[in-house]
Amino acid sequence: MNAHLNVFKTYTKKERTHQLENDLTRALAICLQEDPLFFHEILKLIFEDSKYFTEFFDDINNTNEISIEIQKNASEIQEFEHIFAISLSENVMTEQHFWNQNRHTKYDPICDIVLRINNVVIIIETKRDAVDCTAQLYNQIYNVFHHNEQVLDGSCKQVTPFDLNWVKLMDVAVKVLSFERSIGSPNRFINDFVNLVKQHNFK
């Protein structure tokens, strides 16, 4: 297929880092919205060491309110029980590295992707390459707490840092796409997302 027909590829001759990050962010959000299996597998990965996956989905009668948004201000994130702070980069973020951050600039940062399931919020900060976005992500969470008149520190049990790098993400996406092809129902969005990411972030 002609690369220009990739639904996520902008029609331009020049790749700009900031624009590419925005394109990747938007593409991921659309794939989560348009492919339930992909969304399911990403949530399972993020919630792996917590109670939430079972809590949300162990009963067919559960009614969960789910939203997916991009470019959301920290001040708009309110009434949460728990926040998962997700780094999506080629740089690995450890839990210790996250809690060692000390950037306490008070303002209203924009979060790349915000997923919400009931009172649990997932904030994803996206970088196209090996940029360490830990300080930026930490400050976003700090400001979410600040706008909710709460304190964020190393003893906080309401925040779980999680490293979702491009290799992990593509491992999930490729497996989902392979399964969908096997049953004769490939998802165009996942297919084009995998091809887009392979060009820039995953070899």
mmCIF file of C-alpha atoms in Angstrom:
data_model
loop_
_atom_site.group_PDB
_atom_site.id
_atom_site.type_symbol
_atom_site.label_atom_id
_atom_site.label_comp_id
_atom_site.label_asym_id
_atom_site.label_seq_id
_atom_site.Cartn_x
_atom_site.Cartn_y
_atom_site.Cartn_z
ATOM 1 C CA MET A 1 0.000 0.000 0.000
ATOM 2 C CA ASN A 2 1.174 3.531 -0.745
ATOM 3 C CA ALA A 3 2.697 5.019 2.424
ATOM 4 C CA HIS A 4 0.806 8.262 1.798
ATOM 5 C CA LEU A 5 -2.449 6.383 2.392
ATOM 6 C CA ASN A 6 -1.515 5.588 6.012
ATOM 7 C CA VAL A 7 -4.353 7.176 7.994
ATOM 8 C CA PHE A 8 -1.887 8.625 10.501
ATOM 9 C CA LYS A 9 0.756 9.947 8.123
ATOM 10 C CA THR A 10 0.540 13.679 7.497
ATOM 11 C CA TYR A 11 0.813 14.841 3.905
ATOM 12 C CA THR A 12 4.056 16.765 4.230
ATOM 13 C CA LYS A 13 7.590 16.421 2.936
ATOM 14 C CA LYS A 14 9.176 17.448 6.201
ATOM 15 C CA GLU A 15 9.032 15.601 9.516
ATOM 16 C CA ARG A 16 9.030 17.986 12.491
ATOM 17 C CA THR A 17 9.781 16.471 15.895
ATOM 18 C CA HIS A 18 6.999 18.309 17.732
ATOM 19 C CA GLN A 19 4.453 17.533 15.018
ATOM 20 C CA LEU A 20 5.499 13.869 14.943
ATOM 21 C CA GLU A 21 5.009 13.593 18.711
ATOM 22 C CA ASN A 22 1.533 15.063 18.310
ATOM 23 C CA ASP A 23 0.782 12.662 15.449
ATOM 24 C CA LEU A 24 1.961 9.656 17.475
ATOM 25 C CA THR A 25 -0.066 10.785 20.489
ATOM 26 C CA ARG A 26 -3.210 11.225 18.421
ATOM 27 C CA ALA A 27 -2.655 7.910 16.607
ATOM 28 C CA LEU A 28 -2.313 6.002 19.886
ATOM 29 C CA ALA A 29 -5.459 7.604 21.310
ATOM 30 C CA ILE A 30 -7.435 6.744 18.172
ATOM 31 C CA CYS A 31 -6.211 3.128 18.242
ATOM 32 C CA LEU A 32 -7.253 2.780 21.889
ATOM 33 C CA GLN A 33 -10.659 4.168 20.978
ATOM 34 C CA GLU A 34 -11.166 2.174 17.764
ATOM 35 C CA ASP A 35 -9.742 -1.241 18.715
ATOM 36 C CA PRO A 36 -11.257 -2.724 21.898
ATOM 37 C CA LEU A 37 -8.817 -5.655 21.957
ATOM 38 C CA PHE A 38 -5.808 -3.331 21.790
ATOM 39 C CA PHE A 39 -7.274 -1.135 24.534
ATOM 40 C CA HIS A 40 -7.978 -4.229 26.648
ATOM 41 C CA GLU A 41 -4.398 -5.496 26.329
ATOM 42 C CA ILE A 42 -2.874 -2.103 27.145
ATOM 43 C CA LEU A 43 -5.044 -1.767 30.240
ATOM 44 C CA LYS A 44 -4.141 -5.304 31.311
ATOM 45 C CA LEU A 45 -0.448 -4.407 31.010
ATOM 46 C CA ILE A 46 -0.755 -1.142 32.948
ATOM 47 C CA PHE A 47 -2.989 -2.606 35.685
ATOM 48 C CA GLU A 48 -0.973 -5.833 35.964
ATOM 49 C CA ASP A 49 0.233 -5.263 39.551
ATOM 50 C CA SER A 50 -2.884 -3.533 40.822
ATOM 51 C CA LYS A 51 -6.438 -4.462 41.792
ATOM 52 C CA TYR A 52 -8.102 -2.377 39.106
ATOM 53 C CA PHE A 53 -8.325 -4.680 36.090
ATOM 54 C CA THR A 54 -10.217 -7.283 38.121
ATOM 55 C CA GLU A 55 -12.234 -4.641 39.936
ATOM 56 C CA PHE A 56 -13.433 -3.085 36.683
ATOM 57 C CA PHE A 57 -13.972 -6.139 34.516
ATOM 58 C CA ASP A 58 -14.592 -9.236 36.649
ATOM 59 C CA ASP A 59 -18.369 -8.820 36.573
ATOM 60 C CA ILE A 60 -20.399 -8.665 33.362
ATOM 61 C CA ASN A 61 -22.872 -6.387 35.155
ATOM 62 C CA ASN A 62 -20.253 -3.742 36.001
ATOM 63 C CA THR A 63 -20.965 -0.353 34.479
ATOM 64 C CA ASN A 64 -17.711 1.509 33.840
ATOM 65 C CA GLU A 65 -17.430 5.077 32.630
ATOM 66 C CA ILE A 66 -14.485 5.227 30.199
ATOM 67 C CA SER A 67 -13.083 8.267 28.416
ATOM 68 C CA ILE A 68 -10.045 8.894 26.196
ATOM 69 C CA GLU A 69 -8.832 12.471 25.711
ATOM 70 C CA ILE A 70 -5.758 14.196 24.305
ATOM 71 C CA GLN A 71 -4.223 17.561 25.187
ATOM 72 C CA LYS A 72 -6.055 17.885 28.498
ATOM 73 C CA ASN A 73 -5.051 20.476 31.089
ATOM 74 C CA ALA A 74 -4.009 19.226 34.519
ATOM 75 C CA SER A 75 -6.565 21.526 36.146
ATOM 76 C CA GLU A 76 -9.368 19.643 34.392
ATOM 77 C CA ILE A 77 -8.477 16.338 36.068
ATOM 78 C CA GLN A 78 -10.535 16.122 39.240
ATOM 79 C CA GLU A 79 -12.147 13.675 41.638
ATOM 80 C CA PHE A 80 -9.757 10.764 41.224
ATOM 81 C CA GLU A 81 -9.013 7.775 43.420
ATOM 82 C CA HIS A 82 -5.745 6.802 41.764
ATOM 83 C CA ILE A 83 -3.452 8.047 38.983
ATOM 84 C CA PHE A 84 -1.178 5.934 36.779
ATOM 85 C CA ALA A 85 1.684 8.083 35.483
ATOM 86 C CA ILE A 86 2.816 6.550 32.178
ATOM 87 C CA SER A 87 6.055 7.326 30.371
ATOM 88 C CA LEU A 88 6.027 6.433 26.654
ATOM 89 C CA SER A 89 9.540 6.928 25.321
ATOM 90 C CA GLU A 90 12.642 5.012 24.295
ATOM 91 C CA ASN A 91 14.068 6.066 27.663
ATOM 92 C CA VAL A 92 13.265 3.725 30.549
ATOM 93 C CA MET A 93 11.570 5.292 33.569
ATOM 94 C CA THR A 94 11.907 3.498 36.897
ATOM 95 C CA GLU A 95 9.632 4.040 39.875
ATOM 96 C CA GLN A 96 12.576 5.306 41.916
ATOM 97 C CA HIS A 97 13.531 7.781 39.178
ATOM 98 C CA PHE A 98 9.972 9.116 39.134
ATOM 99 C CA TRP A 99 9.844 9.670 42.890
ATOM 100 C CA ASN A 100 13.309 11.267 42.903
ATOM 101 C CA GLN A 101 12.011 14.168 40.803
ATOM 102 C CA ASN A 102 11.788 17.579 42.432
ATOM 103 C CA ARG A 103 10.233 19.757 39.741
ATOM 104 C CA HIS A 104 7.508 21.579 41.636
ATOM 105 C CA THR A 105 6.628 24.331 39.179
ATOM 106 C CA LYS A 106 3.039 25.389 39.740
ATOM 107 C CA TYR A 107 1.173 26.008 36.476
ATOM 108 C CA ASP A 108 -1.406 24.266 34.299
ATOM 109 C CA PRO A 109 0.481 21.793 32.069
ATOM 110 C CA ILE A 110 -1.150 19.975 29.156
ATOM 111 C CA CYS A 111 -1.188 16.174 29.411
ATOM 112 C CA ASP A 112 -0.721 14.282 26.127
ATOM 113 C CA ILE A 113 -3.256 11.491 26.735
ATOM 114 C CA VAL A 114 -5.671 11.133 29.639
ATOM 115 C CA LEU A 115 -7.640 7.913 30.055
ATOM 116 C CA ARG A 116 -10.249 7.650 32.737
ATOM 117 C CA ILE A 117 -12.073 4.584 34.011
ATOM 118 C CA ASN A 118 -14.461 5.577 36.760
ATOM 119 C CA ASN A 119 -12.227 7.280 39.348
ATOM 120 C CA VAL A 120 -8.921 5.952 38.034
ATOM 121 C CA VAL A 121 -6.920 8.231 35.738
ATOM 122 C CA ILE A 122 -4.107 7.222 33.376
ATOM 123 C CA ILE A 123 -1.856 10.061 32.187
ATOM 124 C CA ILE A 124 0.499 9.258 29.300
ATOM 125 C CA GLU A 125 3.417 11.504 28.338
ATOM 126 C CA THR A 126 4.666 10.673 24.825
ATOM 127 C CA LYS A 127 8.109 11.234 23.322
ATOM 128 C CA ARG A 128 9.153 10.029 19.872
ATOM 129 C CA ASP A 129 12.698 9.068 20.913
ATOM 130 C CA ALA A 130 14.915 8.563 23.966
ATOM 131 C CA VAL A 131 14.032 11.858 25.649
ATOM 132 C CA ASP A 132 13.672 11.388 29.411
ATOM 133 C CA CYS A 133 10.188 12.749 30.114
ATOM 134 C CA THR A 134 10.143 11.745 33.795
ATOM 135 C CA ALA A 135 10.496 15.285 35.173
ATOM 136 C CA GLN A 136 7.774 16.563 32.847
ATOM 137 C CA LEU A 137 5.438 13.701 33.752
ATOM 138 C CA TYR A 138 6.092 14.113 37.473
ATOM 139 C CA ASN A 139 5.330 17.836 37.253
ATOM 140 C CA GLN A 140 2.058 17.106 35.455
ATOM 141 C CA ILE A 141 0.999 14.807 38.295
ATOM 142 C CA TYR A 142 2.222 17.348 40.858
ATOM 143 C CA ASN A 143 0.008 19.998 39.271
ATOM 144 C CA VAL A 144 -2.999 17.674 39.099
ATOM 145 C CA PHE A 145 -2.625 17.258 42.856
ATOM 146 C CA HIS A 146 -2.002 20.976 43.332
ATOM 147 C CA HIS A 147 -5.192 21.906 41.456
ATOM 148 C CA ASN A 148 -7.089 19.415 43.630
ATOM 149 C CA GLU A 149 -5.545 20.925 46.772
ATOM 150 C CA GLN A 150 -3.670 17.722 47.548
ATOM 151 C CA VAL A 151 0.016 17.076 48.234
ATOM 152 C CA LEU A 152 2.213 14.841 46.090
ATOM 153 C CA ASP A 153 5.269 13.318 47.757
ATOM 154 C CA GLY A 154 7.178 10.041 47.885
ATOM 155 C CA SER A 155 4.793 8.575 50.453
ATOM 156 C CA CYS A 156 1.766 9.067 48.184
ATOM 157 C CA LYS A 157 -0.143 5.843 47.569
ATOM 158 C CA GLN A 158 -2.473 7.387 44.988
ATOM 159 C CA VAL A 159 0.101 7.407 42.174
ATOM 160 C CA THR A 160 1.665 4.500 40.296
ATOM 161 C CA PRO A 161 4.497 5.333 37.862
ATOM 162 C CA PHE A 162 4.662 2.936 34.908
ATOM 163 C CA ASP A 163 7.149 2.681 32.058
ATOM 164 C CA LEU A 164 5.381 1.949 28.774
ATOM 165 C CA ASN A 165 8.191 2.268 26.251
ATOM 166 C CA TRP A 166 7.840 1.895 22.482
ATOM 167 C CA VAL A 167 9.127 -1.689 22.505
ATOM 168 C CA LYS A 168 6.480 -2.777 25.042
ATOM 169 C CA LEU A 169 3.759 -0.913 23.182
ATOM 170 C CA MET A 170 4.690 -2.399 19.819
ATOM 171 C CA ASP A 171 4.877 -5.881 21.305
ATOM 172 C CA VAL A 172 1.221 -5.516 22.309
ATOM 173 C CA ALA A 173 0.186 -3.866 19.022
ATOM 174 C CA VAL A 174 1.890 -6.495 16.838
ATOM 175 C CA LYS A 175 0.345 -9.389 18.794
ATOM 176 C CA VAL A 176 -3.109 -7.831 18.557
ATOM 177 C CA LEU A 177 -2.712 -7.202 14.828
ATOM 178 C CA SER A 178 -1.398 -10.735 14.262
ATOM 179 C CA PHE A 179 -4.401 -12.210 16.095
ATOM 180 C CA GLU A 180 -6.844 -10.027 14.172
ATOM 181 C CA ARG A 181 -5.282 -11.050 10.862
ATOM 182 C CA SER A 182 -5.479 -14.712 11.906
ATOM 183 C CA ILE A 183 -9.237 -14.476 12.314
ATOM 184 C CA GLY A 184 -9.615 -12.455 9.120
ATOM 185 C CA SER A 185 -10.485 -9.183 10.834
ATOM 186 C CA PRO A 186 -7.434 -6.878 10.775
ATOM 187 C CA ASN A 187 -7.985 -3.404 12.190
ATOM 188 C CA ARG A 188 -6.894 -0.660 9.770
ATOM 189 C CA PHE A 189 -6.011 1.726 12.588
ATOM 190 C CA ILE A 190 -3.686 -0.730 14.359
ATOM 191 C CA ASN A 191 -2.105 -1.755 11.054
ATOM 192 C CA ASP A 192 -1.320 1.845 10.108
ATOM 193 C CA PHE A 193 -0.194 2.690 13.647
ATOM 194 C CA VAL A 194 2.324 -0.169 13.653
ATOM 195 C CA ASN A 195 3.663 0.959 10.275
ATOM 196 C CA LEU A 196 3.911 4.584 11.436
ATOM 197 C CA VAL A 197 5.789 3.697 14.614
ATOM 198 C CA LYS A 198 8.156 1.329 12.813
ATOM 199 C CA GLN A 199 9.317 4.228 10.649
ATOM 200 C CA HIS A 200 10.397 6.304 13.631
ATOM 201 C CA ASN A 201 10.466 4.512 16.972
ATOM 202 C CA PHE A 202 10.785 0.784 16.593
ATOM 203 C CA LYS A 203 13.142 -1.354 14.479
#
